[in-house]
Every structure is written in C-alpha cells, then in structure tokens.
Short mmCIF file of C-alpha atoms in Angstrom, two decimals:
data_model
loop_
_atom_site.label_atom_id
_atom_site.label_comp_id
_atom_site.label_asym_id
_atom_site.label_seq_id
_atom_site.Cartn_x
_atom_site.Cartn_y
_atom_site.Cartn_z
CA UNK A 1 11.92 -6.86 -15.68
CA UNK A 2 9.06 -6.62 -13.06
CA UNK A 3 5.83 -6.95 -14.56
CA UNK A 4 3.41 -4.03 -14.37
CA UNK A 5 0.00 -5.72 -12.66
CA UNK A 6 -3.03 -4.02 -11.30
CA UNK A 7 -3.77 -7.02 -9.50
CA UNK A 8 -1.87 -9.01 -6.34
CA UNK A 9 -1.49 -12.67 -6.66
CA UNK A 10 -4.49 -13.96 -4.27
CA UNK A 11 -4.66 -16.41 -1.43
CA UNK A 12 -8.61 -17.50 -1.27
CA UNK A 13 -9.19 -19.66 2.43
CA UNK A 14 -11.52 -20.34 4.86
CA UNK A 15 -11.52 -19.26 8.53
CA UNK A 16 -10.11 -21.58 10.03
CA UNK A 17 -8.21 -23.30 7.43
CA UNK A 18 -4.16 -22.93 7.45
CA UNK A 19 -3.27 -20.67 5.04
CA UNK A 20 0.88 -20.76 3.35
CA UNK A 21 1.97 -17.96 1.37
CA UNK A 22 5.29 -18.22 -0.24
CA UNK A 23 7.91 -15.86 -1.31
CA UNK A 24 11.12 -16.21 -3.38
CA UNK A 25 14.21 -14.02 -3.40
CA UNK A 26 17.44 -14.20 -5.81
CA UNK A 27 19.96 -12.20 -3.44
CA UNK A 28 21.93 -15.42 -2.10
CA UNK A 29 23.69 -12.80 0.43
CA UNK A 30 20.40 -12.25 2.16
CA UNK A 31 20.93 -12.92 5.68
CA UNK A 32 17.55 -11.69 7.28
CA UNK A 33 14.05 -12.25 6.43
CA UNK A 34 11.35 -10.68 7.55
CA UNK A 35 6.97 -11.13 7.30
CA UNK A 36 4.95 -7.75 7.38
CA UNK A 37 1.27 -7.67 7.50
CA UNK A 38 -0.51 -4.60 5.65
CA UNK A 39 -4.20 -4.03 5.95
CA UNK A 40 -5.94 -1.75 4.20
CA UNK A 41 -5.36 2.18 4.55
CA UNK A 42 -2.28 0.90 7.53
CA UNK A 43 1.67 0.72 7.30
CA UNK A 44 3.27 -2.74 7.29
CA UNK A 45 2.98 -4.51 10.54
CA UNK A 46 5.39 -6.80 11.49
CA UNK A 47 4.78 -10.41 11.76
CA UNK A 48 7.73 -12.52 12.42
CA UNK A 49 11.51 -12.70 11.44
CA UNK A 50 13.98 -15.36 10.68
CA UNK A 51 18.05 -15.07 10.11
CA UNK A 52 19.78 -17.30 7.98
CA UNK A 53 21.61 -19.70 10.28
CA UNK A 54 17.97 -21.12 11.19
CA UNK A 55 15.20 -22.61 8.69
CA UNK A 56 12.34 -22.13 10.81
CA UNK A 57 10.44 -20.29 13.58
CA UNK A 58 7.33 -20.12 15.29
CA UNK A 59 5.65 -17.55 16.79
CA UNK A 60 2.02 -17.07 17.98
CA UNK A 61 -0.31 -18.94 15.29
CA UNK A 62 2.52 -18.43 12.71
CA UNK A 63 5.37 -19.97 11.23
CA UNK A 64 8.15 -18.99 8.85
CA UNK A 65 10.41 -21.34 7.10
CA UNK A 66 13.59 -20.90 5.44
CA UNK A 67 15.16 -22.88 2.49
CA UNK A 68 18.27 -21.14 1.39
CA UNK A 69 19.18 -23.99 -1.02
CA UNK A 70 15.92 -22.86 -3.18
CA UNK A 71 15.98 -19.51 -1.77
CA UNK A 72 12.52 -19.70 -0.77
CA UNK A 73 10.78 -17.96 1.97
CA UNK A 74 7.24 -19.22 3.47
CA UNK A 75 4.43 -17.87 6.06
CA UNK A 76 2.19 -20.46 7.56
CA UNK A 77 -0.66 -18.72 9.31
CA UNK A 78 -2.73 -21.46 11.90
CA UNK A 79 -6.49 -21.35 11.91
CA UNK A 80 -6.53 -18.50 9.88
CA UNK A 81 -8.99 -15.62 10.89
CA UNK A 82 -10.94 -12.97 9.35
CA UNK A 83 -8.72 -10.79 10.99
CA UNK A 84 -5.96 -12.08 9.37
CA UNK A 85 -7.04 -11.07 5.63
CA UNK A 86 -4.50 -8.13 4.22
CA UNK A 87 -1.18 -7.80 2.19
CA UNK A 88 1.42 -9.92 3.07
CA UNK A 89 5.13 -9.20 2.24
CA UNK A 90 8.27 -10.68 2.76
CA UNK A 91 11.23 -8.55 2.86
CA UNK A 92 15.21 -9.75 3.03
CA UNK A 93 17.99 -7.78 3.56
CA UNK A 94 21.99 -8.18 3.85
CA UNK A 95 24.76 -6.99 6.62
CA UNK A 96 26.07 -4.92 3.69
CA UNK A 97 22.90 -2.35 3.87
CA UNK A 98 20.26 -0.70 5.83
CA UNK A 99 17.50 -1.09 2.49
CA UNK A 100 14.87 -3.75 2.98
CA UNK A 101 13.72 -5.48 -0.28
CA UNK A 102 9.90 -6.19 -0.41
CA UNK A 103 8.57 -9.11 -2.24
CA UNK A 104 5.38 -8.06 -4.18
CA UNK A 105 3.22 -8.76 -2.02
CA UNK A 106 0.08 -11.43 -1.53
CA UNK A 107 -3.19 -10.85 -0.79
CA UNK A 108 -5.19 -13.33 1.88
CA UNK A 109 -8.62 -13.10 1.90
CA UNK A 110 -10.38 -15.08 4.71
CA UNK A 111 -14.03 -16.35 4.06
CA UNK A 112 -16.40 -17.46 7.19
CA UNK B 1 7.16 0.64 22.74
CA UNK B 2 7.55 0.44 18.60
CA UNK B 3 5.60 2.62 17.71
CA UNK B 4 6.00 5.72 14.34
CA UNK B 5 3.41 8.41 13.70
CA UNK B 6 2.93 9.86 11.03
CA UNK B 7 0.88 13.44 10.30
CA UNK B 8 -1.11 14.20 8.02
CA UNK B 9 -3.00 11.11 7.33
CA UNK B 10 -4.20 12.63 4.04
CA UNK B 11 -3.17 15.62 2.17
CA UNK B 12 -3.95 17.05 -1.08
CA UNK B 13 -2.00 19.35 -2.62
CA UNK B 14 -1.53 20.81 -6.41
CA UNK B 15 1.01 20.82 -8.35
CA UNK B 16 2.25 24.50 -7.64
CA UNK B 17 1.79 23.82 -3.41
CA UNK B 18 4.81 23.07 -0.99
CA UNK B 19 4.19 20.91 1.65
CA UNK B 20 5.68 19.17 4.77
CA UNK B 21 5.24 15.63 5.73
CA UNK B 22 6.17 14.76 9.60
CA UNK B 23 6.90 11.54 11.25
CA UNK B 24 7.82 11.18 14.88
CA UNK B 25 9.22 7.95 16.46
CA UNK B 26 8.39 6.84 20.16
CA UNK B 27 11.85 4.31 20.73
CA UNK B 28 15.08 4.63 20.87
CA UNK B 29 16.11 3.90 17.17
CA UNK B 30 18.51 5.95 15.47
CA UNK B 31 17.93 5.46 11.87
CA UNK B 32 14.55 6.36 9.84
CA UNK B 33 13.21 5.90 6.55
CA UNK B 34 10.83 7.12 4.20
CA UNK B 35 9.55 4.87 1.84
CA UNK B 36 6.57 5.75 -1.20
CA UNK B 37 4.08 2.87 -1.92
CA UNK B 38 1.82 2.94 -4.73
CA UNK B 39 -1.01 1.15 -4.71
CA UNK B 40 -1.14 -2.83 -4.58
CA UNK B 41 3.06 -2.21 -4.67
CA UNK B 42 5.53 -3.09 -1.96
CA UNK B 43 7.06 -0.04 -0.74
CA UNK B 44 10.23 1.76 -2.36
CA UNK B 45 12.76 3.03 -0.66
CA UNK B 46 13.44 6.73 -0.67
CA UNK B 47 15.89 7.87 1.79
CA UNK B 48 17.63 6.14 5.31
CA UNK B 49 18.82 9.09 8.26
CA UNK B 50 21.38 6.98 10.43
CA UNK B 51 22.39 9.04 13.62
CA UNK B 52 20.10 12.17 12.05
CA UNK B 53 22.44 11.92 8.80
CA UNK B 54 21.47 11.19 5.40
CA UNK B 55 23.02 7.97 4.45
CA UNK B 56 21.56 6.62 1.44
CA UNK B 57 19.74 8.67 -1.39
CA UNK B 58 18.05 6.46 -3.29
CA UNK B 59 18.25 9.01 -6.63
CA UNK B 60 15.30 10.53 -5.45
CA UNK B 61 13.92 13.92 -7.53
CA UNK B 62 15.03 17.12 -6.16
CA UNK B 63 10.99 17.90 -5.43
CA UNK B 64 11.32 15.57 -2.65
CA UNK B 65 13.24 16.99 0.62
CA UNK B 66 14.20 15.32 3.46
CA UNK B 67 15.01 16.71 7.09
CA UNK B 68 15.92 15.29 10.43
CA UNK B 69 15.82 18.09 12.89
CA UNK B 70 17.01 15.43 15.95
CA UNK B 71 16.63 12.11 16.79
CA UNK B 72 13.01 12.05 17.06
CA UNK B 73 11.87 13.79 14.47
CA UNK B 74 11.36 13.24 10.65
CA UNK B 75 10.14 15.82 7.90
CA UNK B 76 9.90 15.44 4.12
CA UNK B 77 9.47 18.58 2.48
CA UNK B 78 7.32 18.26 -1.08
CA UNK B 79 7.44 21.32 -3.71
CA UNK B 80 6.02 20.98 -7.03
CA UNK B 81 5.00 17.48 -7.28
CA UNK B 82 3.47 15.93 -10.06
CA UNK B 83 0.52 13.79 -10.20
CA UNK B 84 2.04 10.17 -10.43
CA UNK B 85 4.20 11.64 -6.92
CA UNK B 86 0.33 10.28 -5.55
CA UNK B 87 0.90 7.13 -3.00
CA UNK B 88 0.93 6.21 0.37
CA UNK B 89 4.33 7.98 2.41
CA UNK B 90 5.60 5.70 5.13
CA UNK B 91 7.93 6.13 7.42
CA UNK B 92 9.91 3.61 9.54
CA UNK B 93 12.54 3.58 11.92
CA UNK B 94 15.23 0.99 13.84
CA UNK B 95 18.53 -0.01 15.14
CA UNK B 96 20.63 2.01 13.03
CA UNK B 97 22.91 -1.03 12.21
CA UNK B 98 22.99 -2.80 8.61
CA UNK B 99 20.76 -6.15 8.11
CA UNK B 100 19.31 -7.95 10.87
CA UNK B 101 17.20 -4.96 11.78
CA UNK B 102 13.47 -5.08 12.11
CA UNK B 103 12.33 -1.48 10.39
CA UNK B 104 8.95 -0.01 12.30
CA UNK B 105 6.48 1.41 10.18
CA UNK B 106 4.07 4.44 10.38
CA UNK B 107 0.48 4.75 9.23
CA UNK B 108 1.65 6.54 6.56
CA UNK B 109 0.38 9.83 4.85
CA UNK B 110 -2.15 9.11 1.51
CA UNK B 111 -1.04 11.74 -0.63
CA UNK B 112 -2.64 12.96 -3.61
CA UNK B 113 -1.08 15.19 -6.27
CA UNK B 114 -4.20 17.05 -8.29
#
C-alpha cells in the first residue's frame, strides 16, 4: 500500500545545472504520459507530453523520455532556473478512461 | 486559450455551512473534472462531466455535489463537511475523449473545514 509521508522525495540542484526527475508506473496499458508543474498555492501546469509509440521528446529546455520495457518515465529540465523549483508530477493514462493517475510527486528546489 | 478559473480562491466554512464551489472554462473542451489534493499529495480524482453528464463517480460522499449547468460552467456543491474534507479543489477540463487527452487545470479553491 502507499506509504503515508509528510515529506516529498527532494531534488536539491543548482541554477544552472540539469536537473532529471524520474517517475515509475506499473499500468503496462498506459498509453499517454504526461509532466505537470505545480508551484506553490497554483494548479498543475502542464509541461510536456509523450504517447507510447515514441520514447522521447523535446520541448523548450525540457525533455521527456519513455522506456516502456522498465516502465519508467523521466523529465530532464536544461539549465535549470530558480523559476523552475515546484512539484513535479507525472501522470499516465489509458484509451480505456478519462482518469489521469498522478505519480507522487517530486519536489525541485533550485539554489543560485 | 487553455485556460480554467476557479472562484473562491479560499473559503472557510464549518461544519454545519453549505457551500458552492464554481469553475468556469475559457476553450472548447467538453469534459471537466474536479479533483481534491491534500497537501504534498498528487491530486485524486473526484468526478469527470463528459458532454455536461456525469460519467464517472469516483465513490465520492454524498456531502460532495456536483453540477454542470452547460458547457461552460462547473459547480460543486459542499454541505456538512468534515474537517479532513480540508485541501486544495481543482478543477480541469479537455477533449472529452478517453486517454491521450491533456486535462487543464484551475488555480484551485484552498478550502478549509473548521
């Protein structure tokens, strides 16, 4: 069962460092991933996506990767930023529903 | 244009108070969600409106009501709520079509439950 935690797992880097946070789901009939962004006292933002017939994309300073033999899901953020320090979660859903399933979540703090 | 609002930013209500939570989207989606995140939590899922229908239910109390009065417009109706019902309310919305769907999210309305 999921563990009851007060505290996110923590990503510690410096600005302009690449940062990589990493997710891992167990539904092997996820078809599409998603990366939201949530800063404090906001809704989830949305990042970047990915579907399951491609292992990577790249959008602005940001990549995702996809390994569906591991079923592992990662975030590469380029010359990270102050601005970039929140709550990232990765979310996957399936054709068969409309319900997204968030990962739990990793906080990235940025340090000048 | 993507974009959800969401009113009240805060509330704070007692246990005995009804209240209405509103959301508004600004795009053409036809299917909205509301969703309750607790703190350092992903969000949960509480209801999906596809074509201003309730589709999925996710066994949600009877204290929480949900409305969707057209395609626009979102309401969650809150009567005698208990103290852990405190979190963050989001709401999202998008293509009203299963997986592959980016959902929208809201600001959200901080809730708490005295």
């Amino acid at each position: 069962g999921e563990s009851v935690g007060l505290h996110l797992p923590t990503l510690s880097v410096q600005e302009g460092d690449n940062s990589i946070i990493n997710c891992a789901y167990s539904n092997s009939a996820s078809d599409y991933f998603i990366w939201y962004k949530q800063e404090s006292g906001k809704g989830p933002q949305f990042i970047i996506d990915i579907r399951s017939n491609m292992d990577k994309r790249q959008g602005q300073r940001v990549t995702v990767l996809l390994n569906k033999t591991v079923k592992h899901l990662s975030l590469q953020i380029a010359a990270t930023q102050p601005g970039d320090s929140a709550v990232y979660f990765c979310a996957e859903t399936s054709n068969s529903g409309y319900a997204l399933n968030f990962g739990k979540g990793t906080s990235l703090l940025v340090t000048p | 244009d993507t974009e959800v609002t969401q009113t009240p930013k805060h509330l704070v209500m007692g246990m005995t108070n009804k209240k209405s939570l509103k959301c508004e989207k600004h795009m053409g989606h036809r299917a909205m969600y509301w969703y309750k995140q607790k703190a350092k939590k992903p969000p949960e899922l509480m209801f999906v409106y596809s074509y201003e229908k309730l589709s999925i239910n996710e066994s949600v109390r009877s204290r929480f009501s949900p409305e969707c009065p057209n395609s626009s417009l979102l309401n969650l109706h809150l009567h005698a709520l208990q103290p852990e019902d405190s979190a963050l309310y989001l709401c999202a919305s998008s293509q009203p079509k299963r997986g592959e769907t980016t959902q929208y999210f809201g600001p959200g309305t901080r809730l708490l439950v005295l």
